[in-house]
């Protein structure tokens, strides 16, 4: 796989900065000919030719079209000689004026002069194929770019530094020792006492492997939230204050609030950062039976959202009697992870919270007045509690944030448990080998030590172009 000819032979190029108005834009090249190609289209003021400039130093000049000598833009340019680059190949970066025209024109000229447009993630894919990053590190690159809070960024950076891969390699090292042990013991299996020692030692190692895998798996739920956000749905019947709550958490007037029931008719999604926890918060149409087709679709969507939610904030109006709709909503959230808000508690109450403790036993109930800003801090505190319960220290622990990694760990855990059972039942050593080997391979797919081309394509196609 590493020696794939086409990957190494062509030179790729892409715009590496975001599209839109900006101070500067960057066009990036990677591959054997990138310095040659850039040399053809660049004319410097002090150093005429790019090739004569110093490695890794910015040079001032102009990009021009070699065909008609037309000047495209004034730029700074740098080349970086292999192998000490992001991709381990020759690279060039052209810093031009921001906005869409300049970067596009420069990219066009680069492509006309011998480069090919990079696929999404292809720079990072090359970094992986050339051994600069392992797979988990490559995946951390995209997570860094997409990180929604400081904490998510920190966890991804930790993974980019190779800490997850290092842990995986440690565990694989133990499995390799077990495999060696099994192979050595198979040769001596006539002698019973050697077998006993072999099984004892294997059991000890298998337990260590299982515990380590479990420890990593424990971080995965929180890891997923850090990466994708805590999927939080605000649910309730019309007019109870759902959109007011969204606005209050966002601290801006995002959703329309009126005293007309049925104001929100579609889903509104926003991200918000609560002390480092990324919250994806979704305001929904109030749940009620309605003849309005648009509103009805909104209500159905709201109920769909509940199925996918990590957390539901369910809102009731304490100033009016509960209705049939409220009882329906109580049924919907009964067995879900939900926080109950008894809103409009600034108005005279029609019932007390003990009543709700019976209707929704075990749920956290908070009296709020969103209008007056009362109780929102208690809600935010509760969201933090939910996230931090379980005692994983995301500051220092290795956190599994990626679903693909989690799935591999689940498979590996099953393998080692099967292996452990086999060891305890004294099954023949060569039968054990199968489980241990499978565990070793499944873990290898996390770091990319064993991985198929299909999986690679899938992972890198998820990247943005230019990374
Ligand atoms: N007195 C009082 N009024 C509130 C409170 N929270 C919201 N309201 C009012 O209740 C009305 C409805 O608020 P919304 O936030 O639009 O309610 P909603 O649940 O989004 O309603 P739909 O979108 O129709 O489902 C508005 O007039 C708000 O100002 C509160 O704590 N106390
Ligand atoms: Mg609303």
XYZ file of C-alpha atoms and ligand atoms in Angstrom:
500
model
C 0.000 0.000 0.000
C 2.752 2.430 0.919
C 4.419 2.181 -2.444
C 1.351 2.948 -4.536
C 2.810 4.469 -7.642
C 0.093 6.945 -8.555
C 0.082 8.479 -5.144
C 3.748 9.246 -5.229
C 4.059 10.311 -8.843
C 1.620 13.174 -9.243
C 1.650 16.556 -7.638
C -1.528 17.783 -6.007
C -2.810 21.269 -5.313
C -5.711 22.885 -3.488
C -6.900 26.044 -1.826
C -6.184 25.440 1.848
C -7.982 28.391 3.374
C -11.730 28.808 3.788
C -13.672 30.382 0.944
C -14.842 33.932 1.500
C -13.566 37.423 2.217
C -10.305 37.317 4.138
C -6.957 39.045 4.426
C -5.009 36.269 2.775
C -5.648 32.975 1.034
C -3.283 30.026 0.703
C -2.832 27.691 -2.246
C -0.863 24.597 -1.369
C 1.019 22.079 -3.495
C 2.485 18.726 -2.574
C 4.419 16.200 -4.623
C 7.635 15.588 -6.459
C 7.174 18.436 -8.980
C 5.641 21.086 -6.778
C 8.752 23.262 -6.646
C 9.213 22.952 -10.439
C 5.597 23.876 -11.089
C 5.643 26.876 -8.770
C 8.929 27.987 -10.265
C 7.275 28.272 -13.699
C 4.587 30.659 -12.492
C 6.519 32.814 -10.024
C 8.734 35.817 -10.549
C 10.437 37.237 -7.487
C 11.724 40.752 -6.977
C 14.916 40.062 -4.998
C 15.290 36.359 -5.736
C 14.090 35.924 -9.298
C 13.392 32.223 -9.316
C 11.690 30.306 -6.558
C 14.237 27.500 -6.926
C 16.982 29.918 -5.946
C 15.203 30.974 -2.781
C 16.041 29.369 0.534
C 14.184 26.316 1.782
C 11.336 27.220 4.177
C 11.799 30.970 3.755
C 9.120 33.335 2.475
C 9.950 35.070 -0.789
C 8.156 38.095 -2.179
C 7.061 38.336 -5.811
C 4.260 37.782 -8.326
C 2.367 34.842 -9.735
C 1.919 35.138 -13.493
C 0.492 33.105 -16.320
C 3.534 31.828 -18.272
C 1.448 31.652 -21.438
C 0.618 35.348 -21.789
C 2.832 36.772 -19.011
C -0.236 38.268 -17.339
C 0.255 38.971 -13.637
C -2.272 37.227 -11.423
C -1.434 38.476 -7.925
C 1.223 39.780 -5.633
C 2.255 37.011 -3.231
C 4.583 35.577 -0.657
C 5.703 32.075 -1.470
C 7.675 29.353 0.294
C 8.832 25.939 -0.700
C 9.611 23.154 1.731
C 11.872 20.371 0.634
C 11.054 16.775 1.441
C 11.155 14.926 3.758
C 10.594 17.454 6.551
C 7.125 18.574 5.469
C 3.541 17.787 6.402
C 3.230 15.202 3.642
C 6.924 14.228 3.623
C 6.917 15.350 -0.025
C 8.111 18.573 -1.633
C 5.591 21.272 -0.810
C 4.887 24.838 -1.847
C 2.616 27.362 -0.178
C 1.489 30.491 -1.974
C 0.127 33.291 0.213
C -2.005 35.538 -1.937
C -4.755 38.076 -1.329
C -7.872 36.651 0.283
C -11.289 36.445 -1.319
C -12.336 34.015 -3.983
C -10.801 35.413 -7.184
C -7.089 35.343 -6.452
C -6.940 31.877 -4.883
C -9.040 30.444 -7.702
C -6.935 31.991 -10.437
C -3.703 30.839 -8.822
C -5.079 27.341 -8.385
C -6.064 27.322 -12.077
C -2.574 28.338 -13.203
C -1.043 25.716 -10.927
C -3.298 23.046 -12.416
C -2.556 24.175 -15.983
C 1.132 23.827 -15.255
C 1.177 20.235 -14.143
C -0.548 19.736 -10.798
C -3.785 17.863 -10.247
C -6.603 18.991 -7.943
C -6.249 17.292 -4.556
C -9.004 15.069 -3.276
C -10.516 15.844 0.139
C -7.983 14.985 2.818
C -5.339 13.972 0.317
C -2.551 16.005 1.920
C -3.165 14.225 5.209
C -3.612 10.898 3.431
C -0.157 11.332 1.950
C 1.186 12.206 5.377
C -0.235 8.876 6.537
C 0.923 6.826 3.554
C 4.392 8.314 3.831
C 4.568 7.409 7.509
C 4.456 10.947 8.886
C 1.213 10.337 10.832
C -0.509 7.129 11.865
C -4.212 6.685 11.236
C -5.506 7.865 14.606
C -3.283 10.927 14.316
C -4.607 11.664 10.829
C -8.146 11.448 12.109
C -7.232 13.849 14.898
C -6.335 16.448 12.260
C -9.916 16.665 11.053
C -11.203 16.675 14.624
C -8.933 19.592 15.446
C -10.313 21.557 12.525
C -13.873 20.799 13.571
C -13.406 21.158 17.327
C -16.218 23.154 18.858
C -14.742 24.008 22.231
C -11.320 24.328 23.845
C -11.798 20.965 25.490
C -12.603 19.159 22.245
C -9.563 20.810 20.724
C -7.368 19.689 23.606
C -8.509 16.087 23.330
C -7.867 16.054 19.570
C -4.450 17.595 20.049
C -3.639 14.862 22.534
C -4.600 12.309 19.891
C -2.566 14.111 17.229
C 0.471 13.902 19.489
C 0.053 10.160 19.222
C -1.047 9.333 22.764
C -3.962 7.124 21.760
C -1.827 5.271 19.227
C 0.905 4.827 21.818
C -1.561 3.226 24.215
C -2.910 0.975 21.456
C 0.630 -0.115 20.579
C 1.326 -0.921 24.224
C -1.710 -3.183 24.354
C -0.801 -4.768 21.031
C 2.678 -5.384 22.436
C 1.205 -7.483 25.241
C -0.912 -9.411 22.735
C 2.182 -10.066 20.660
C 3.947 -11.454 23.720
C 0.951 -13.718 24.289
C 1.118 -14.944 20.700
C 4.836 -15.628 21.024
C 4.197 -17.433 24.282
C 1.494 -19.574 22.691
C 3.712 -20.502 19.774
C 6.600 -21.404 22.043
C 4.385 -23.477 24.334
C 2.731 -25.401 21.512
C 6.126 -26.988 20.817
C 6.432 -28.239 24.384
C 2.858 -29.245 24.955
C 3.774 -32.832 25.861
C 4.844 -31.643 29.300
C 1.864 -30.865 31.523
C 3.498 -28.523 34.002
C 4.679 -26.190 31.257
C 1.076 -25.939 30.129
C -0.032 -24.878 33.590
C 2.509 -22.120 33.746
C 1.629 -21.058 30.213
C -2.086 -20.770 31.006
C -1.401 -18.856 34.192
C 0.785 -16.323 32.450
C -1.609 -15.977 29.548
C -4.497 -15.342 31.891
C -2.625 -12.591 33.667
C -1.788 -10.873 30.393
C -5.295 -11.277 28.981
C -6.709 -9.576 32.067
C -4.384 -6.629 31.638
C -5.411 -6.301 27.989
C -9.100 -6.507 28.837
C -8.803 -3.885 31.585
C -6.899 -1.495 29.346
C -9.478 -1.825 26.577
C -12.278 -1.286 29.065
C -10.608 1.820 30.412
C -10.447 3.295 26.917
C -14.036 2.328 26.161
C -15.207 4.103 29.304
C -14.090 7.415 27.841
C -15.915 6.918 24.560
C -19.322 8.322 25.524
C -17.856 11.548 26.760
C -15.468 11.542 23.840
C -18.304 11.394 21.356
C -19.972 14.347 23.055
C -16.742 16.359 22.917
C -16.459 15.629 19.231
C -20.079 15.907 18.084
C -21.702 17.916 20.853
C -24.247 16.825 23.455
C -27.352 16.378 21.378
C -29.966 18.241 23.405
C -33.620 18.608 22.444
C -36.003 21.106 24.012
C -39.448 19.561 24.149
C -42.837 20.740 25.373
C -46.293 21.747 24.261
C -46.823 25.111 22.510
C -46.221 28.374 24.347
C -44.431 26.966 27.418
C -41.217 28.906 26.686
C -39.029 26.534 24.617
C -37.763 29.168 22.203
C -37.268 31.575 25.085
C -35.037 28.929 26.661
C -33.007 28.476 23.468
C -32.467 32.236 23.254
C -31.554 32.433 26.899
C -28.931 29.665 26.636
C -27.513 31.173 23.436
C -27.725 34.660 24.935
C -29.146 35.992 21.690
C -32.529 36.302 20.019
C -32.155 33.361 17.700
C -35.714 32.012 17.667
C -38.925 33.961 17.356
C -40.804 34.220 20.649
C -44.448 35.276 20.791
C -47.417 34.548 23.008
C -49.113 32.787 20.092
C -49.028 28.993 20.562
C -47.457 27.313 17.532
C -44.852 30.025 16.863
C -42.005 27.611 16.156
C -42.928 25.286 13.338
C -39.599 23.794 12.353
C -36.454 22.553 14.045
C -33.866 25.164 15.045
C -30.340 23.864 15.724
C -27.469 25.784 17.300
C -24.166 25.056 19.019
C -23.320 26.545 22.362
C -20.347 26.114 24.662
C -21.173 25.453 28.313
C -17.868 25.524 30.197
C -16.115 23.586 27.454
C -18.934 21.137 26.829
C -20.242 21.546 23.309
C -24.016 21.502 23.321
C -25.954 21.004 20.137
C -29.255 22.475 21.182
C -32.437 21.940 19.236
C -35.625 23.954 19.634
C -38.715 22.192 18.343
C -42.291 22.890 17.420
C -44.604 22.611 20.414
C -46.159 19.163 20.641
C -49.900 19.238 19.966
C -52.446 17.793 17.573
C -52.928 20.225 14.753
C -54.605 20.508 11.366
C -51.941 22.870 10.076
C -49.869 20.730 7.695
C -46.634 22.661 8.185
C -46.923 22.616 11.950
C -47.807 18.909 11.906
C -44.579 18.097 10.041
C -42.738 20.150 12.646
C -44.346 18.166 15.460
C -43.401 14.854 13.806
C -39.844 16.086 13.430
C -39.704 17.027 17.081
C -40.713 13.495 18.058
C -38.048 12.071 15.695
C -35.429 14.279 17.321
C -36.243 12.866 20.730
C -35.165 9.415 19.550
C -31.705 10.652 18.620
C -31.191 12.922 21.617
C -28.534 12.458 24.318
C -30.543 14.723 26.587
C -34.059 16.169 26.582
C -34.972 19.383 28.320
C -38.693 19.076 28.796
C -40.561 22.283 29.552
C -43.916 22.688 31.320
C -45.864 25.824 32.188
C -46.455 25.846 35.958
C -48.905 28.737 35.674
C -51.566 26.746 33.857
C -53.223 23.379 34.444
C -51.600 20.366 32.806
C -53.355 19.291 29.639
C -53.624 16.073 27.689
C -50.648 17.247 25.586
C -48.499 17.561 28.711
C -49.374 14.009 29.729
C -48.472 12.771 26.260
C -45.097 14.472 26.586
C -44.585 12.911 30.011
C -45.082 9.509 28.375
C -42.552 10.345 25.639
C -39.778 11.297 28.062
C -40.543 8.846 30.857
C -37.700 6.443 30.071
C -35.348 9.009 28.563
C -32.482 11.052 29.885
C -34.413 14.231 30.662
C -34.295 17.348 32.804
C -37.698 18.835 33.714
C -38.259 22.593 33.744
C -41.324 24.004 35.472
C -41.341 27.344 33.717
C -43.178 30.615 34.256
C -42.717 30.212 37.996
C -42.879 34.014 38.251
C -46.645 33.653 37.754
C -49.155 32.185 40.248
C -48.743 28.396 40.300
C -51.344 25.833 39.441
C -49.385 22.934 40.975
C -46.197 22.235 42.963
C -43.048 20.358 42.074
C -43.799 17.378 44.391
C -46.628 16.623 42.032
C -44.101 16.292 39.209
C -41.807 14.152 41.289
C -44.592 11.577 41.210
C -45.291 11.986 37.504
C -41.641 11.709 36.478
C -39.865 9.948 39.340
C -36.082 10.179 39.437
C -35.836 13.122 37.061
C -34.105 16.360 37.961
C -36.782 19.046 38.282
C -35.938 22.757 38.141
C -38.276 25.702 38.720
C -37.498 28.406 36.190
C -38.611 31.750 34.979
C -36.933 32.072 31.659
C -38.511 35.485 31.252
C -36.804 36.730 34.421
C -33.639 34.692 33.891
C -34.201 32.529 36.972
C -33.035 28.896 37.119
C -30.978 28.874 33.908
C -27.746 28.657 35.932
C -29.119 25.613 37.776
C -29.933 23.998 34.423
C -26.426 24.647 33.086
C -24.918 23.246 36.266
C -27.021 20.094 35.861
C -25.868 19.668 32.254
C -22.278 19.847 33.475
C -23.016 17.244 36.153
C -24.410 14.888 33.538
C -21.294 15.277 31.441
C -18.779 14.890 34.233
C -20.438 12.052 36.123
C -18.379 8.919 35.620
C -15.139 10.538 36.695
C -13.183 10.582 33.461
C -10.584 13.289 33.588
C -10.517 14.668 30.084
C -7.691 16.990 31.010
C -5.175 14.193 31.313
C -6.712 10.906 30.212
C -6.600 9.540 26.728
C -10.125 10.007 25.423
C -11.660 7.994 22.614
C -13.686 10.464 20.561
C -14.108 8.610 17.321
C -16.941 6.137 16.678
C -14.713 4.070 14.408
C -12.204 3.656 17.212
C -14.947 2.791 19.649
C -16.285 0.070 17.337
C -12.821 -1.445 16.990
C -12.391 -1.423 20.757
C -15.739 -3.160 21.216
C -14.660 -5.889 18.789
C -11.269 -6.226 20.468
C -12.903 -6.459 23.869
C -15.100 -9.327 22.681
C -11.998 -11.086 21.278
C -10.034 -10.829 24.505
C -13.018 -11.924 26.590
C -13.434 -14.980 24.389
C -9.716 -15.603 24.745
C -9.868 -15.247 28.516
C -12.750 -17.681 28.734
C -10.768 -20.134 26.632
C -7.727 -19.780 28.856
C -9.807 -20.407 31.968
C -11.304 -23.503 30.324
C -7.855 -24.746 29.290
C -8.803 -24.968 25.616
C -5.878 -26.043 23.432
C -3.369 -23.251 22.899
C -3.722 -23.190 19.128
C -7.446 -22.439 19.505
C -6.659 -19.482 21.750
C -4.387 -18.082 19.141
C -7.370 -17.168 16.930
C -8.940 -14.815 19.476
C -5.683 -13.208 20.502
C -4.739 -12.615 16.889
C -8.169 -11.107 16.106
C -7.839 -8.778 19.085
C -4.402 -7.697 17.898
C -5.706 -7.012 14.395
C -8.793 -5.127 15.485
C -6.692 -2.818 17.624
C -4.286 -2.389 14.727
C -7.044 -0.820 12.674
C -7.193 2.076 15.115
C -3.588 3.101 14.671
C -3.650 1.996 11.040
C -1.001 -0.694 11.477
C -3.446 -3.101 9.874
C -6.034 -1.409 7.729
C -7.657 -1.871 4.340
C -7.745 0.543 1.412
C -11.563 0.827 1.703
C -11.407 2.064 5.243
C -8.722 4.565 4.322
C -10.791 5.958 1.469
C -13.769 6.295 3.731
C -11.829 8.084 6.443
C -10.097 10.580 4.189
C -13.103 11.358 2.017
C -14.642 12.863 5.139
C -11.958 15.581 5.196
C -12.186 18.970 3.598
C -10.297 19.767 0.420
C -6.935 21.362 1.009
C -6.157 19.489 4.227
N -44.405 34.947 32.555
C -43.538 34.250 31.833
N -43.657 34.186 30.509
C -42.769 33.445 29.814
C -41.723 32.758 30.441
N -41.002 32.102 29.486
C -41.581 32.415 28.304
N -42.655 33.209 28.486
C -43.573 33.745 27.468
O -44.315 32.714 26.922
C -44.631 32.985 25.544
C -44.222 31.802 24.674
O -42.808 31.679 24.673
P -42.031 30.870 23.554
O -40.620 30.823 23.973
O -42.352 31.411 22.220
O -42.736 29.461 23.716
P -42.531 28.133 22.838
O -42.605 27.009 23.785
O -41.333 28.259 21.995
O -43.841 28.162 21.956
P -44.098 27.465 20.527
O -42.968 27.851 19.617
O -45.395 28.065 20.123
O -44.185 26.010 20.751
C -43.897 34.265 25.204
O -44.790 35.328 25.294
C -42.834 34.366 26.288
O -42.437 35.674 26.553
C -41.600 32.849 31.864
O -40.736 32.310 32.509
N -42.558 33.607 32.507
Mg -41.065 28.194 19.992
